[in-house]
Structures are given as structure tokens and as C-alpha cells.
mmCIF file with all atom_site columns, C-alpha atoms in Angstrom:
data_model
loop_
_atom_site.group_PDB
_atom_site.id
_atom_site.type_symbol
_atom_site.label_atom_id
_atom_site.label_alt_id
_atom_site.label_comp_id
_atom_site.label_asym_id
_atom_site.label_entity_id
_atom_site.label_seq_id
_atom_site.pdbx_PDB_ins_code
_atom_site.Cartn_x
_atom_site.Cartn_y
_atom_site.Cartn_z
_atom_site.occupancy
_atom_site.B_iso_or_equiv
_atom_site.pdbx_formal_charge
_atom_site.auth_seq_id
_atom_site.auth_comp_id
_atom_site.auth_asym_id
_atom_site.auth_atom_id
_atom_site.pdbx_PDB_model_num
ATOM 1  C CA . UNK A 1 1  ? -15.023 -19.936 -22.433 1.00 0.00 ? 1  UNK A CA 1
ATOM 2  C CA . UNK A 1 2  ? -14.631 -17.939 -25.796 1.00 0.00 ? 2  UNK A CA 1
ATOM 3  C CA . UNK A 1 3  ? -11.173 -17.414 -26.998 1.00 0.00 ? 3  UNK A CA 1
ATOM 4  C CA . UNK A 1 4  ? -12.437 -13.476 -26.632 1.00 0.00 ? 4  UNK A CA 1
ATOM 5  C CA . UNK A 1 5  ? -13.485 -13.772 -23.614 1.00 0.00 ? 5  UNK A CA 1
ATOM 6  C CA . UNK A 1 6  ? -10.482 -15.570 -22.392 1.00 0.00 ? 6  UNK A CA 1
ATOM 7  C CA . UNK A 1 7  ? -7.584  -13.042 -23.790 1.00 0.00 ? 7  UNK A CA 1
ATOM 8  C CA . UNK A 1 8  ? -9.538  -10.319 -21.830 1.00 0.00 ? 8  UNK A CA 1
ATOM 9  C CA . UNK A 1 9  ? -9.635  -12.240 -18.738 1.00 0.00 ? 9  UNK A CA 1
ATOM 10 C CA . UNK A 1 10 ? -5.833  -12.702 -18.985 1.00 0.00 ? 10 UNK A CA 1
ATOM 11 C CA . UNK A 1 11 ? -4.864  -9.182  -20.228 1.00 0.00 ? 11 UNK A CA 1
ATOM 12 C CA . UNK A 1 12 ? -6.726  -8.076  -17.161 1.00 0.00 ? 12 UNK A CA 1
ATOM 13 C CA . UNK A 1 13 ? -4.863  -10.097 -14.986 1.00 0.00 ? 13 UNK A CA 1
ATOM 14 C CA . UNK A 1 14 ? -1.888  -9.429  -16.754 1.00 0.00 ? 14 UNK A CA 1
ATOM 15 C CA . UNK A 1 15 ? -2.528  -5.690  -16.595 1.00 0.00 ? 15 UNK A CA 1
ATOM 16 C CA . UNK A 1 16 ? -3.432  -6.380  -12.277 1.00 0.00 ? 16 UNK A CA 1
ATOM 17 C CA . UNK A 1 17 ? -0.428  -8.075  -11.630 1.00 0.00 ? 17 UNK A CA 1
ATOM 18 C CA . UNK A 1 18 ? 2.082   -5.248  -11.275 1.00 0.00 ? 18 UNK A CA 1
ATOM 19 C CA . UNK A 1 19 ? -0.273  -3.363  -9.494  1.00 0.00 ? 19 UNK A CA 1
ATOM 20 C CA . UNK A 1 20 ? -0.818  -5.687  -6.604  1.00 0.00 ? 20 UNK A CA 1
ATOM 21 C CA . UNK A 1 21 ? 3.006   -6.679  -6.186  1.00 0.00 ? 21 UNK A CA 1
ATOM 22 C CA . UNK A 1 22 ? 3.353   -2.768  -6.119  1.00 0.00 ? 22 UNK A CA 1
ATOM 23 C CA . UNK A 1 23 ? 0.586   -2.967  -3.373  1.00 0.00 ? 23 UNK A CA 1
ATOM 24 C CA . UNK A 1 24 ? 2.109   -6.371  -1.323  1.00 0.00 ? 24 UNK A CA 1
ATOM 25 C CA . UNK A 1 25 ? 5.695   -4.390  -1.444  1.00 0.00 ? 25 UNK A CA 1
ATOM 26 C CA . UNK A 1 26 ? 4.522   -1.316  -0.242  1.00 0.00 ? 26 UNK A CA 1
ATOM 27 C CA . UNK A 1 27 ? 2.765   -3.163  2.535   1.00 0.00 ? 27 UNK A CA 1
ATOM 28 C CA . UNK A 1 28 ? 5.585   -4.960  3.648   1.00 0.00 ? 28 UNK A CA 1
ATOM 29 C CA . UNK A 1 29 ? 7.401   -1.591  3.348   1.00 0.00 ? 29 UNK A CA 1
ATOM 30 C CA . UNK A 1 30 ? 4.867   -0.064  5.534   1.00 0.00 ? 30 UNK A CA 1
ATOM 31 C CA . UNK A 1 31 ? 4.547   -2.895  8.188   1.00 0.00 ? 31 UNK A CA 1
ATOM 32 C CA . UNK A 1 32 ? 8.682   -2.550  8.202   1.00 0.00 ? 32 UNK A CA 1
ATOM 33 C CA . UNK A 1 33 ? 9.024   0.833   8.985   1.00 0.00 ? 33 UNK A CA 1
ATOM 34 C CA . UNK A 1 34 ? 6.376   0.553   11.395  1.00 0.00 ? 34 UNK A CA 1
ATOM 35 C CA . UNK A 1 35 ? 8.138   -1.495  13.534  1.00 0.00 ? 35 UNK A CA 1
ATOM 36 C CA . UNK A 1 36 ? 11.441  0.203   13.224  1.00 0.00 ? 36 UNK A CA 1
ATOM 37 C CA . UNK A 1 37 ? 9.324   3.180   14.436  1.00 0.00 ? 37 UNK A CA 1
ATOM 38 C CA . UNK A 1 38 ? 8.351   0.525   17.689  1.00 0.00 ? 38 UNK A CA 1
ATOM 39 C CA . UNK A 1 39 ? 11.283  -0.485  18.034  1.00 0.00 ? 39 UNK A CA 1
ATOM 40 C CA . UNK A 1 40 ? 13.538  2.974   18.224  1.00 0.00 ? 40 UNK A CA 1
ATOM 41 C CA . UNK A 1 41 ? 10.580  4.878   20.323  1.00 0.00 ? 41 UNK A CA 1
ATOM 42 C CA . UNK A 1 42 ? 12.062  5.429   23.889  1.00 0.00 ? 42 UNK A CA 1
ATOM 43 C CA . UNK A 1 43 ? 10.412  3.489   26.451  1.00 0.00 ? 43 UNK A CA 1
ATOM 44 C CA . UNK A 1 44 ? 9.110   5.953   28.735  1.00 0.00 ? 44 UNK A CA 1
ATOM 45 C CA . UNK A 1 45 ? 7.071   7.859   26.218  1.00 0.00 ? 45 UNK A CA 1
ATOM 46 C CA . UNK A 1 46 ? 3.835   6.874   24.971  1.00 0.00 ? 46 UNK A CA 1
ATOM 47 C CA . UNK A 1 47 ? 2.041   8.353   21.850  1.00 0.00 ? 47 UNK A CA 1
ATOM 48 C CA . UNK A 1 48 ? -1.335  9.279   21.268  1.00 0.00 ? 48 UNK A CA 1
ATOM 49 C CA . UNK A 1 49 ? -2.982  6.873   18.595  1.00 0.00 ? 49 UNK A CA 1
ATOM 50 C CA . UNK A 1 50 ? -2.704  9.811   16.093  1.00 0.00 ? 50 UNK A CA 1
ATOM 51 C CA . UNK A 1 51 ? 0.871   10.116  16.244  1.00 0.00 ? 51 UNK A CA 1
ATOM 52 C CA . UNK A 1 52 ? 0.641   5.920   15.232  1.00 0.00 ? 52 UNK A CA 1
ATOM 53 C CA . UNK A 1 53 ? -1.402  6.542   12.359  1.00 0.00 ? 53 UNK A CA 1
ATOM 54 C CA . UNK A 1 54 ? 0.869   9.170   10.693  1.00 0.00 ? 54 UNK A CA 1
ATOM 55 C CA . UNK A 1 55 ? 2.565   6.474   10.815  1.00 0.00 ? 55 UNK A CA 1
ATOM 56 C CA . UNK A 1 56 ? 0.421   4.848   8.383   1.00 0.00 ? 56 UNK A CA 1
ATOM 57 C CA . UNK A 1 57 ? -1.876  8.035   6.695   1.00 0.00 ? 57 UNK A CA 1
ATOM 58 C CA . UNK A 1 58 ? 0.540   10.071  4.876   1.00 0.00 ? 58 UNK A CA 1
ATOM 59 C CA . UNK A 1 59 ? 2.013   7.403   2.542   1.00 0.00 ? 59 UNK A CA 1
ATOM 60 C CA . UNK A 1 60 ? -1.185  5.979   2.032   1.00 0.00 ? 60 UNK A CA 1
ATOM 61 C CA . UNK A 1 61 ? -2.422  9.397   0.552   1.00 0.00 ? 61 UNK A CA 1
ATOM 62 C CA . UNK A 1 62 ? 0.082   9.234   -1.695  1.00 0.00 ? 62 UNK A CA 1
ATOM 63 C CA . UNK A 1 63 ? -0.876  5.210   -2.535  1.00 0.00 ? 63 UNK A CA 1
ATOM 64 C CA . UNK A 1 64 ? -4.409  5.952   -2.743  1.00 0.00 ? 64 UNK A CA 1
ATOM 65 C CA . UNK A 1 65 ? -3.430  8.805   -5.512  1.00 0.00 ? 65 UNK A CA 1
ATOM 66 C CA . UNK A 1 66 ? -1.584  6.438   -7.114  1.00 0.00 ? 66 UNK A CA 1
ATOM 67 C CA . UNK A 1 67 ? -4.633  3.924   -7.040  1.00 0.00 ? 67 UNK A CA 1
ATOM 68 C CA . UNK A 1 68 ? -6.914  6.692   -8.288  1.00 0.00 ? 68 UNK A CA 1
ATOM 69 C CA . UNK A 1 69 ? -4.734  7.825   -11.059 1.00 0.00 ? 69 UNK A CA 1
ATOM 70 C CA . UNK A 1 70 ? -4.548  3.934   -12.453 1.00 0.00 ? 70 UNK A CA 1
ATOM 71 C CA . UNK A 1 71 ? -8.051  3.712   -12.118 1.00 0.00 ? 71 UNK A CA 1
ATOM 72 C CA . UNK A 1 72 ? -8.757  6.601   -14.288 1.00 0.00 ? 72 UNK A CA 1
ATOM 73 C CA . UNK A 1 73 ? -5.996  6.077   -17.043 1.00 0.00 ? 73 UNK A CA 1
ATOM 74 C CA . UNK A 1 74 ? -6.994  2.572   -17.053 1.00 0.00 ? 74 UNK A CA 1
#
């Protein structure tokens, strides 16, 4: 491997890096406070799968914005 070719591949892994520990904590974040949501929900109510994946939906627009707006700066 070319010395060129090399310092790319590592300034695009350096340049990855923060991304995906921003990705694995916001995962964890997300898998957290769905189970406090589990946990608290009173035990004789069930809730439609929609109510679940608000659970889930409305952050990730705001992730996948995020993801968009590196993409395009980047």
C-alpha cells in the first residue's frame, strides 16, 4: 500500500471514529430508555406497536438528520 493511499485510509477512519461512538452511545441510550419505558408502563395496559416505536422514531429523525448533515459537509 502507497504511503498516499495509506494516510487516506487512516484519515478516513480517523474522521469515522467519532461518528460511530456517537452512533454506539446513542444506541445504548436508546435501548436504555426503552426499557425504563418497559419497565415503568403499568401492567394492565397494553400499547399498540405504534405507541412502541415512538419510542424509537422521533430521536432517530433527529439522528438520521444528523447522519445526513455529516454526509453532506463531509
Amino acid at each position: 500500500m502507497s504511503a498516499t493511499l495509506r494516510e487516506a485510509v487512516a484519515e478516513s477512519v480517523r474522521d469515522a471514529v467519532p461518528f460511530l461512538v456517537i452512533t454506539v452511545l446513542w444506541v445504548v441510550v436508546m435501548i436504555v430508555l426503552y426499557g425504563l419505558f418497559l419497565l415503568t408502563k403499568p401492567g394492565d395496559i397494553t400499547y399498540d406497536a405504534w405507541v412502541h416505536a415512538t419510542v424509537f422514531v422521533i430521536p432517530a429523525i433527529g439522528f438520521l438528520g444528523q447522519t445526513l448533515q455529516q454526509a453532506l459537509s463531509g
